Structure formats: C-alpha cells, structure tokens
PDB file of C-alpha atoms in Angstrom:
ATOM      1  CA  MET Z 150     -21.294  34.571   1.829  1.00  0.00           C
ATOM      2  CA  TYR Z 151     -22.107  30.872   1.500  1.00  0.00           C
ATOM      3  CA  PHE Z 152     -25.183  28.704   1.158  1.00  0.00           C
ATOM      4  CA  SER Z 153     -26.042  25.381   2.726  1.00  0.00           C
ATOM      5  CA  THR Z 154     -26.987  22.369   0.644  1.00  0.00           C
ATOM      6  CA  THR Z 155     -30.655  21.619   0.155  1.00  0.00           C
ATOM      7  CA  ASP Z 156     -33.159  19.211  -1.330  1.00  0.00           C
ATOM      8  CA  ASP Z 157     -33.259  19.291  -5.138  1.00  0.00           C
ATOM      9  CA  GLY Z 158     -37.016  19.754  -5.022  1.00  0.00           C
ATOM     10  CA  ILE Z 159     -36.806  23.085  -3.232  1.00  0.00           C
ATOM     11  CA  GLU Z 160     -36.372  26.213  -5.314  1.00  0.00           C
ATOM     12  CA  LEU Z 161     -32.727  27.088  -4.799  1.00  0.00           C
ATOM     13  CA  GLU Z 162     -33.135  30.688  -5.906  1.00  0.00           C
ATOM     14  CA  LYS Z 163     -35.670  31.368  -3.154  1.00  0.00           C
ATOM     15  CA  ILE Z 164     -33.338  29.897  -0.545  1.00  0.00           C
ATOM     16  CA  LYS Z 165     -30.455  32.009  -1.822  1.00  0.00           C
ATOM     17  CA  ASP Z 166     -32.640  35.108  -1.806  1.00  0.00           C
ATOM     18  CA  ASP Z 167     -33.861  34.519   1.751  1.00  0.00           C
ATOM     19  CA  LEU Z 168     -30.364  33.728   3.031  1.00  0.00           C
ATOM     20  CA  THR Z 169     -28.927  36.812   1.363  1.00  0.00           C
ATOM     21  CA  TYR Z 170     -31.711  38.938   2.825  1.00  0.00           C
ATOM     22  CA  LEU Z 171     -31.171  37.700   6.401  1.00  0.00           C
ATOM     23  CA  HIS Z 172     -27.391  37.838   5.942  1.00  0.00           C
ATOM     24  CA  ASN Z 173     -27.564  41.511   4.948  1.00  0.00           C
ATOM     25  CA  CYS Z 174     -29.968  42.339   7.789  1.00  0.00           C
ATOM     26  CA  TYR Z 175     -27.636  40.644  10.265  1.00  0.00           C
ATOM     27  CA  VAL Z 176     -24.516  42.435   9.039  1.00  0.00           C
ATOM     28  CA  GLU Z 177     -26.375  45.755   9.103  1.00  0.00           C
ATOM     29  CA  MET Z 178     -27.528  45.133  12.675  1.00  0.00           C
ATOM     30  CA  LEU Z 179     -24.000  44.261  13.836  1.00  0.00           C
ATOM     31  CA  ARG Z 180     -22.585  47.419  12.283  1.00  0.00           C
ATOM     32  CA  GLU Z 181     -25.330  49.564  13.803  1.00  0.00           C
ATOM     33  CA  ILE Z 182     -24.377  48.396  17.306  1.00  0.00           C
ATOM     34  CA  GLY Z 183     -20.659  48.930  16.675  1.00  0.00           C
ATOM     35  CA  GLU Z 184     -19.595  45.313  16.087  1.00  0.00           C
ATOM     36  CA  GLU Z 185     -17.670  46.084  12.898  1.00  0.00           C
ATOM     37  CA  GLU Z 186     -15.149  43.254  13.238  1.00  0.00           C
ATOM     38  CA  VAL Z 187     -17.868  40.700  13.927  1.00  0.00           C
ATOM     39  CA  ALA Z 188     -19.851  41.968  10.935  1.00  0.00           C
ATOM     40  CA  GLY Z 189     -16.748  41.585   8.776  1.00  0.00           C
ATOM     41  CA  ALA Z 190     -16.273  37.994   9.921  1.00  0.00           C
ATOM     42  CA  ILE Z 191     -19.886  37.172   9.004  1.00  0.00           C
ATOM     43  CA  GLU Z 192     -19.430  38.795   5.598  1.00  0.00           C
ATOM     44  CA  GLU Z 193     -16.244  36.819   4.927  1.00  0.00           C
ATOM     45  CA  GLY Z 194     -17.728  33.593   6.252  1.00  0.00           C
ATOM     46  CA  HIS Z 195     -14.925  32.606   8.643  1.00  0.00           C
ATOM     47  CA  HIS Z 196     -13.695  33.241  12.177  1.00  0.00           C
ATOM     48  CA  SER Z 197     -11.248  35.979  13.084  1.00  0.00           C
ATOM     49  CA  LYS Z 198      -8.379  35.291  15.451  1.00  0.00           C
ATOM     50  CA  THR Z 199      -9.515  38.112  17.734  1.00  0.00           C
ATOM     51  CA  ASN Z 200     -12.707  38.444  19.763  1.00  0.00           C
ATOM     52  CA  SER Z 201     -13.319  34.729  19.239  1.00  0.00           C
ATOM     53  CA  GLU Z 202     -16.088  34.584  21.845  1.00  0.00           C
ATOM     54  CA  LYS Z 203     -18.165  37.272  20.152  1.00  0.00           C
ATOM     55  CA  ILE Z 204     -17.562  35.840  16.703  1.00  0.00           C
ATOM     56  CA  SER Z 205     -18.489  32.331  17.853  1.00  0.00           C
ATOM     57  CA  LYS Z 206     -21.693  33.801  19.256  1.00  0.00           C
ATOM     58  CA  ALA Z 207     -22.316  35.612  15.955  1.00  0.00           C
ATOM     59  CA  PHE Z 208     -21.920  32.447  13.886  1.00  0.00           C
ATOM     60  CA  SER Z 209     -24.064  30.469  16.311  1.00  0.00           C
ATOM     61  CA  LEU Z 210     -26.883  32.958  15.713  1.00  0.00           C
ATOM     62  CA  TYR Z 211     -26.216  32.979  11.984  1.00  0.00           C
ATOM     63  CA  PHE Z 212     -26.700  29.214  11.804  1.00  0.00           C
ATOM     64  CA  GLN Z 213     -30.075  29.707  13.506  1.00  0.00           C
ATOM     65  CA  PHE Z 214     -31.049  32.066  10.683  1.00  0.00           C
ATOM     66  CA  ILE Z 215     -29.974  29.475   8.114  1.00  0.00           C
ATOM     67  CA  THR Z 216     -32.230  26.966   9.889  1.00  0.00           C
ATOM     68  CA  ILE Z 217     -35.150  29.412   9.634  1.00  0.00           C
ATOM     69  CA  VAL Z 218     -34.661  29.646   5.869  1.00  0.00           C
ATOM     70  CA  GLU Z 219     -34.356  25.870   5.464  1.00  0.00           C
ATOM     71  CA  GLU Z 220     -37.463  25.190   7.568  1.00  0.00           C
ATOM     72  CA  ASN Z 221     -39.477  27.716   5.592  1.00  0.00           C
ATOM     73  CA  ALA Z 222     -38.274  26.196   2.311  1.00  0.00           C
ATOM     74  CA  ALA Z 223     -39.205  22.688   3.485  1.00  0.00           C
ATOM     75  CA  ILE Z 224     -42.703  23.848   4.467  1.00  0.00           C
ATOM     76  CA  GLN Z 225     -43.128  25.593   1.118  1.00  0.00           C
ATOM     77  CA  LEU Z 226     -42.069  22.394  -0.675  1.00  0.00           C
ATOM     78  CA  ARG Z 227     -44.573  20.318   1.306  1.00  0.00           C
ATOM     79  CA  ARG Z 228     -47.362  22.749   0.481  1.00  0.00           C
ATOM     80  CA  LYS Z 229     -46.398  22.721  -3.185  1.00  0.00           C
ATOM     81  CA  LEU Z 230     -46.365  18.911  -3.337  1.00  0.00           C
ATOM     82  CA  GLU Z 231     -49.696  18.637  -1.527  1.00  0.00           C
ATOM     83  CA  ASP Z 232     -51.233  21.278  -3.779  1.00  0.00           C
ATOM     84  CA  GLU Z 233     -50.034  19.556  -6.959  1.00  0.00           C
ATOM     85  CA  HIS Z 234     -50.380  15.895  -5.935  1.00  0.00           C
ATOM     86  CA  GLY Z 235     -52.803  15.822  -2.994  1.00  0.00           C
ATOM     87  CA  LEU Z 236     -52.452  15.165   0.735  1.00  0.00           C
ATOM     88  CA  SER Z 237     -51.281  11.595   0.133  1.00  0.00           C
ATOM     89  CA  ARG Z 238     -48.029  12.796  -1.471  1.00  0.00           C
ATOM     90  CA  ILE Z 239     -45.990  13.136   1.742  1.00  0.00           C
ATOM     91  CA  SER Z 240     -44.965   9.953   3.570  1.00  0.00           C
ATOM     92  CA  GLY Z 241     -45.522   9.772   7.310  1.00  0.00           C
ATOM     93  CA  LEU Z 242     -48.536  12.094   7.403  1.00  0.00           C
ATOM     94  CA  TRP Z 243     -52.242  11.275   7.748  1.00  0.00           C
ATOM     95  CA  GLY Z 244     -52.955  11.703   4.044  1.00  0.00           C
ATOM     96  CA  LYS Z 245     -50.466   9.041   2.949  1.00  0.00           C
ATOM     97  CA  THR Z 246     -51.341   6.707   5.827  1.00  0.00           C
ATOM     98  CA  LEU Z 247     -55.090   6.787   5.195  1.00  0.00           C
ATOM     99  CA  GLN Z 248     -54.572   6.355   1.464  1.00  0.00           C
ATOM    100  CA  ASN Z 249     -52.392   3.288   2.091  1.00  0.00           C
ATOM    101  CA  LEU Z 250     -55.056   1.793   4.357  1.00  0.00           C
ATOM    102  CA  ASP Z 251     -57.714   2.445   1.741  1.00  0.00           C
ATOM    103  CA  ASP Z 252     -55.534   0.793  -0.917  1.00  0.00           C
ATOM    104  CA  GLN Z 253     -55.269  -2.245   1.370  1.00  0.00           C
ATOM    105  CA  LYS Z 254     -59.084  -2.400   1.531  1.00  0.00           C
ATOM    106  CA  VAL Z 255     -59.248  -1.417   5.187  1.00  0.00           C
ATOM    107  CA  SER Z 256     -62.699   0.085   5.690  1.00  0.00           C
ATOM    108  CA  GLU Z 257     -63.358   3.458   7.299  1.00  0.00           C
ATOM    109  CA  THR Z 258     -65.289   1.631  10.034  1.00  0.00           C
ATOM    110  CA  GLU Z 259     -62.220  -0.445  10.911  1.00  0.00           C
ATOM    111  CA  ILE Z 260     -60.015   2.648  10.925  1.00  0.00           C
ATOM    112  CA  LEU Z 261     -62.465   4.504  13.173  1.00  0.00           C
ATOM    113  CA  GLN Z 262     -62.366   1.626  15.647  1.00  0.00           C
ATOM    114  CA  GLU Z 263     -58.574   1.904  15.937  1.00  0.00           C
ATOM    115  CA  LEU Z 264     -58.099   5.685  15.902  1.00  0.00           C
ATOM    116  CA  PRO Z 265     -59.134   6.203  19.576  1.00  0.00           C
ATOM    117  CA  ASN Z 266     -56.612   3.517  20.600  1.00  0.00           C
ATOM    118  CA  ILE Z 267     -53.717   5.578  19.266  1.00  0.00           C
ATOM    119  CA  LYS Z 268     -51.960   7.541  22.010  1.00  0.00           C
ATOM    120  CA  ILE Z 269     -49.170  10.038  21.400  1.00  0.00           C
ATOM    121  CA  GLU Z 270     -47.168  11.300  24.367  1.00  0.00           C
ATOM    122  CA  PRO Z 271     -44.404  13.846  23.718  1.00  0.00           C
ATOM    123  CA  VAL Z 272     -41.976  13.971  26.638  1.00  0.00           C
ATOM    124  CA  LEU Z 273     -40.747  17.452  27.542  1.00  0.00           C
ATOM    125  CA  THR Z 274     -37.375  18.135  29.099  1.00  0.00           C
ATOM    126  CA  ALA Z 275     -34.658  20.787  29.175  1.00  0.00           C
ATOM    127  CA  HIS Z 276     -31.362  19.156  28.334  1.00  0.00           C
ATOM    128  CA  PRO Z 277     -28.502  21.277  29.747  1.00  0.00           C
ATOM    129  CA  THR Z 278     -26.614  21.344  26.445  1.00  0.00           C
ATOM    130  CA  GLU Z 279     -29.635  22.175  24.287  1.00  0.00           C
ATOM    131  CA  SER Z 280     -32.036  24.301  26.313  1.00  0.00           C
ATOM    132  CA  LYS Z 281     -32.770  27.684  24.787  1.00  0.00           C
ATOM    133  CA  ARG Z 282     -34.298  30.524  26.719  1.00  0.00           C
ATOM    134  CA  SER Z 283     -37.955  31.067  25.875  1.00  0.00           C
ATOM    135  CA  THR Z 284     -37.109  34.658  24.899  1.00  0.00           C
ATOM    136  CA  VAL Z 285     -34.700  33.322  22.270  1.00  0.00           C
ATOM    137  CA  ILE Z 286     -37.309  30.906  20.949  1.00  0.00           C
ATOM    138  CA  ASP Z 287     -39.827  33.756  20.734  1.00  0.00           C
ATOM    139  CA  GLN Z 288     -37.475  36.012  18.763  1.00  0.00           C
ATOM    140  CA  LEU Z 289     -36.480  33.244  16.339  1.00  0.00           C
ATOM    141  CA  ARG Z 290     -40.166  32.519  15.820  1.00  0.00           C
ATOM    142  CA  SER Z 291     -40.775  36.221  15.235  1.00  0.00           C
ATOM    143  CA  ILE Z 292     -38.097  36.334  12.514  1.00  0.00           C
ATOM    144  CA  TYR Z 293     -39.554  33.224  10.893  1.00  0.00           C
ATOM    145  CA  LEU Z 294     -43.051  34.750  10.789  1.00  0.00           C
ATOM    146  CA  LEU Z 295     -41.703  38.039   9.425  1.00  0.00           C
ATOM    147  CA  MET Z 296     -39.913  36.143   6.641  1.00  0.00           C
ATOM    148  CA  VAL Z 297     -43.171  34.378   5.781  1.00  0.00           C
ATOM    149  CA  LYS Z 298     -44.970  37.721   5.865  1.00  0.00           C
ATOM    150  CA  ARG Z 299     -42.341  39.182   3.524  1.00  0.00           C
ATOM    151  CA  GLU Z 300     -43.350  36.701   0.800  1.00  0.00           C
ATOM    152  CA  ASN Z 301     -46.659  38.507   0.320  1.00  0.00           C
ATOM    153  CA  GLN Z 302     -46.400  40.655  -2.810  1.00  0.00           C
ATOM    154  CA  MET Z 303     -48.983  43.185  -1.609  1.00  0.00           C
ATOM    155  CA  TRP Z 304     -46.621  45.207   0.613  1.00  0.00           C
ATOM    156  CA  THR Z 305     -45.625  48.725  -0.416  1.00  0.00           C
ATOM    157  CA  GLU Z 306     -41.969  49.746  -0.372  1.00  0.00           C
ATOM    158  CA  ASN Z 307     -42.460  51.515   2.962  1.00  0.00           C
ATOM    159  CA  GLU Z 308     -44.128  48.423   4.437  1.00  0.00           C
ATOM    160  CA  GLN Z 309     -41.263  46.250   3.191  1.00  0.00           C
ATOM    161  CA  ASP Z 310     -38.810  48.609   4.890  1.00  0.00           C
ATOM    162  CA  GLN Z 311     -40.829  48.285   8.095  1.00  0.00           C
ATOM    163  CA  LEU Z 312     -40.651  44.477   7.910  1.00  0.00           C
ATOM    164  CA  ARG Z 313     -36.888  44.715   7.470  1.00  0.00           C
ATOM    165  CA  ASP Z 314     -36.617  47.026  10.487  1.00  0.00           C
ATOM    166  CA  GLU Z 315     -38.647  44.561  12.582  1.00  0.00           C
ATOM    167  CA  ILE Z 316     -36.334  41.707  11.574  1.00  0.00           C
ATOM    168  CA  ILE Z 317     -33.245  43.749  12.446  1.00  0.00           C
ATOM    169  CA  THR Z 318     -34.787  44.671  15.812  1.00  0.00           C
ATOM    170  CA  ALA Z 319     -35.479  40.991  16.574  1.00  0.00           C
ATOM    171  CA  MET Z 320     -31.885  40.155  15.623  1.00  0.00           C
ATOM    172  CA  GLU Z 321     -30.586  42.811  18.006  1.00  0.00           C
ATOM    173  CA  ARG Z 322     -32.729  41.393  20.816  1.00  0.00           C
ATOM    174  CA  LEU Z 323     -31.237  37.974  20.111  1.00  0.00           C
ATOM    175  CA  TRP Z 324     -27.725  39.404  20.178  1.00  0.00           C
ATOM    176  CA  ASN Z 325     -28.384  40.962  23.582  1.00  0.00           C
ATOM    177  CA  THR Z 326     -29.930  37.794  25.032  1.00  0.00           C
ATOM    178  CA  GLY Z 327     -27.976  34.729  26.087  1.00  0.00           C
ATOM    179  CA  GLN Z 328     -28.863  31.963  23.644  1.00  0.00           C
ATOM    180  CA  VAL Z 329     -28.429  29.067  26.022  1.00  0.00           C
ATOM    181  CA  PHE Z 330     -28.161  28.602  29.741  1.00  0.00           C
ATOM    182  CA  LEU Z 331     -24.477  28.706  30.654  1.00  0.00           C
ATOM    183  CA  GLN Z 332     -25.118  26.481  33.657  1.00  0.00           C
ATOM    184  CA  LYS Z 333     -27.271  23.421  34.075  1.00  0.00           C
ATOM    185  CA  PRO Z 334     -30.903  24.613  34.212  1.00  0.00           C
ATOM    186  CA  SER Z 335     -32.550  24.540  37.614  1.00  0.00           C
ATOM    187  CA  ILE Z 336     -35.844  22.753  38.166  1.00  0.00           C
ATOM    188  CA  GLN Z 337     -37.537  26.165  38.013  1.00  0.00           C
ATOM    189  CA  ASP Z 338     -35.881  26.847  34.642  1.00  0.00           C
ATOM    190  CA  GLU Z 339     -37.065  23.516  33.270  1.00  0.00           C
ATOM    191  CA  LEU Z 340     -40.597  24.040  34.565  1.00  0.00           C
ATOM    192  CA  ARG Z 341     -40.662  27.531  33.059  1.00  0.00           C
ATOM    193  CA  ASN Z 342     -39.584  26.095  29.708  1.00  0.00           C
ATOM    194  CA  ILE Z 343     -42.247  23.388  29.829  1.00  0.00           C
ATOM    195  CA  MET Z 344     -44.947  25.888  30.786  1.00  0.00           C
ATOM    196  CA  HIS Z 345     -43.976  28.019  27.786  1.00  0.00           C
ATOM    197  CA  TYR Z 346     -44.843  25.137  25.457  1.00  0.00           C
ATOM    198  CA  LEU Z 347     -47.943  24.041  27.344  1.00  0.00           C
ATOM    199  CA  SER Z 348     -49.311  27.596  27.509  1.00  0.00           C
ATOM    200  CA  ASN Z 349     -48.164  29.173  24.239  1.00  0.00           C
ATOM    201  CA  VAL Z 350     -47.398  26.448  21.703  1.00  0.00           C
ATOM    202  CA  PHE Z 351     -49.528  23.335  22.096  1.00  0.00           C
ATOM    203  CA  PRO Z 352     -52.904  25.123  22.459  1.00  0.00           C
ATOM    204  CA  LYS Z 353     -52.342  26.517  18.955  1.00  0.00           C
ATOM    205  CA  VAL Z 354     -50.885  23.354  17.431  1.00  0.00           C
ATOM    206  CA  LEU Z 355     -53.335  20.692  18.628  1.00  0.00           C
ATOM    207  CA  PRO Z 356     -56.406  22.091  16.800  1.00  0.00           C
ATOM    208  CA  MET Z 357     -54.275  22.238  13.651  1.00  0.00           C
ATOM    209  CA  LEU Z 358     -53.441  18.543  14.015  1.00  0.00           C
ATOM    210  CA  ASP Z 359     -57.135  17.692  14.349  1.00  0.00           C
ATOM    211  CA  GLN Z 360     -57.904  19.730  11.239  1.00  0.00           C
ATOM    212  CA  ARG Z 361     -55.156  17.972   9.273  1.00  0.00           C
ATOM    213  CA  LEU Z 362     -56.693  14.609  10.183  1.00  0.00           C
ATOM    214  CA  ARG Z 363     -60.144  15.774   9.068  1.00  0.00           C
ATOM    215  CA  GLU Z 364     -58.758  17.049   5.755  1.00  0.00           C
ATOM    216  CA  ALA Z 365     -56.828  13.830   5.128  1.00  0.00           C
ATOM    217  CA  TRP Z 366     -59.885  11.745   6.047  1.00  0.00           C
ATOM    218  CA  GLU Z 367     -62.050  13.553   3.525  1.00  0.00           C
ATOM    219  CA  SER Z 368     -59.279  13.538   0.899  1.00  0.00           C
ATOM    220  CA  ALA Z 369     -59.086   9.738   1.196  1.00  0.00           C
ATOM    221  CA  GLY Z 370     -62.765   9.559   0.233  1.00  0.00           C
ATOM    222  CA  PHE Z 371     -64.111   8.741   3.686  1.00  0.00           C
ATOM    223  CA  ASN Z 372     -67.305  10.180   5.160  1.00  0.00           C
ATOM    224  CA  PRO Z 373     -66.368  13.417   7.026  1.00  0.00           C
ATOM    225  CA  ASP Z 374     -69.466  13.184   9.234  1.00  0.00           C
ATOM    226  CA  LEU Z 375     -67.956  10.139  10.932  1.00  0.00           C
ATOM    227  CA  LEU Z 376     -65.211  12.320  12.467  1.00  0.00           C
ATOM    228  CA  ASN Z 377     -67.498  14.842  14.143  1.00  0.00           C
ATOM    229  CA  ASP Z 378     -67.066  13.213  17.553  1.00  0.00           C
ATOM    230  CA  TYR Z 379     -63.781  14.178  19.278  1.00  0.00           C
ATOM    231  CA  ARG Z 380     -63.828  10.829  21.121  1.00  0.00           C
ATOM    232  CA  LYS Z 381     -62.997   9.119  17.829  1.00  0.00           C
ATOM    233  CA  PHE Z 382     -59.688  10.993  17.529  1.00  0.00           C
ATOM    234  CA  PRO Z 383     -56.274   9.740  18.678  1.00  0.00           C
ATOM    235  CA  LYS Z 384     -55.332  10.792  22.197  1.00  0.00           C
ATOM    236  CA  VAL Z 385     -52.492  13.196  22.961  1.00  0.00           C
ATOM    237  CA  GLY Z 386     -50.909  13.407  26.401  1.00  0.00           C
ATOM    238  CA  PHE Z 387     -47.726  15.007  27.715  1.00  0.00           C
ATOM    239  CA  GLY Z 388     -44.956  13.620  29.874  1.00  0.00           C
ATOM    240  CA  ASN Z 389     -41.894  15.291  31.366  1.00  0.00           C
ATOM    241  CA  TRP Z 390     -38.504  14.421  32.813  1.00  0.00           C
ATOM    242  CA  VAL Z 391     -38.375  17.251  35.331  1.00  0.00           C
TER     243      VAL Z 391
END
C-alpha cells in the first residue's frame, strides 16, 4: 500500500484513511470475482510478470480512485479555507477577484458594466487518447459521491456497510466496462459524449456558478439587489471540435 504526495494544508490522515478504505474495497471486489493474482498485485503495489494486461487495467483503475480521494481532499481544503478566512481566500475565484477590484477602488457600478462583456466558451471534444466512456464517468462520479456521503457521522453500522457494498458494486461495474475507447472515437461517439455533458452535467453546474458569483458579490460588500437581473451576468457558451 502506498500514498501519493499532497498539499501540506490538507489533512494527511483523512487522505490516508480514504485511500485505505478504497484500496480495501477494491481488493475485496477483485477477490470476489476471482481475480486473486490481480488483487495481490494491488496489495503489494507493483506489477506481476503474468497477466500484465489485467494488472495494467487494475492499476489504471486504482489511479482513478486515488484521483477521487485527492479531488475530495482539495474540495474539503477549499471549503475549510473559505469557512475560516472568507470567500476571498482562494485565488482565481470570484471572491478573490471582486475583493481585489474593491481594494483598487473599482466601484460596483463599474464592475456591473463589465460583467456582461465577459464571455466564457468551453470547447468540448473527445480526444482519442483521453476519451472515457460516459458509463465510466458515471461510475467514478458515483464512487466520489458515496465517499462524500460516507463522511456523514449519522450513519448506523448497517448503513455504513450498505455504502461500502454500493462502492464495491460500482467498482465491479468499472472493472467490467472498458475504460477508454480502444479505437479512435467515431463522430457518433464524440457527439454522444458531448450530449452527456450538455444534458447531465452543465444544467446542474451553471446555476451553481451563478450562485457562487452572487455569494462573492455580497461577501465583497456590494449590493446584492444589483445582481437580480440575469442580463448582468457573464455569458457562457459552448463550442465543439466535432
């Protein structure tokens, strides 16, 4: 068992605990489906000379689980910093940006005049070496949400066991699903991937971005009533390379 390096500000014990938890779930799942040698390789933390394809697949998935833990830890750190020091603590976000403008004596009226002129346009594509199947993305997201859910101290022992079973089930689904497209994605594959984000991801995320701007605006001491009109917000559009 090994742990990846992390930011000094993140609680290392929590990261170790989460990694150990997912590690044990993963090994248990592999043994349950009869992949004893693969489970042993994960436990030892290195490749075996035999069944290299399966073991490479196993470690590829394992690194995805490490990423889940690191992302959760980073989000927890951001929340902790914002809770202790305010929304202006994190560089690159609305809170810090609006606070800097206020410090430079830029008025809220001037900021409001410029906000609608800001346009953000994420460009969606499906690179052949990086494209994950939407089913894989869904299962990784499911494991992430279950790990967040696990942090709640209210669960009974039986409910905790149920959460663990759900994580193991999601891991088994991932094991049985190809992680990436083995061939260059077709146009239909790319369109399907883009539609997944446009239909399932962005409709949930965009209102959250608007709310973050409102919270940062009020935290900076500006009049919240001035942001009641959606036409005063930055514009978001979407491009694609399909």
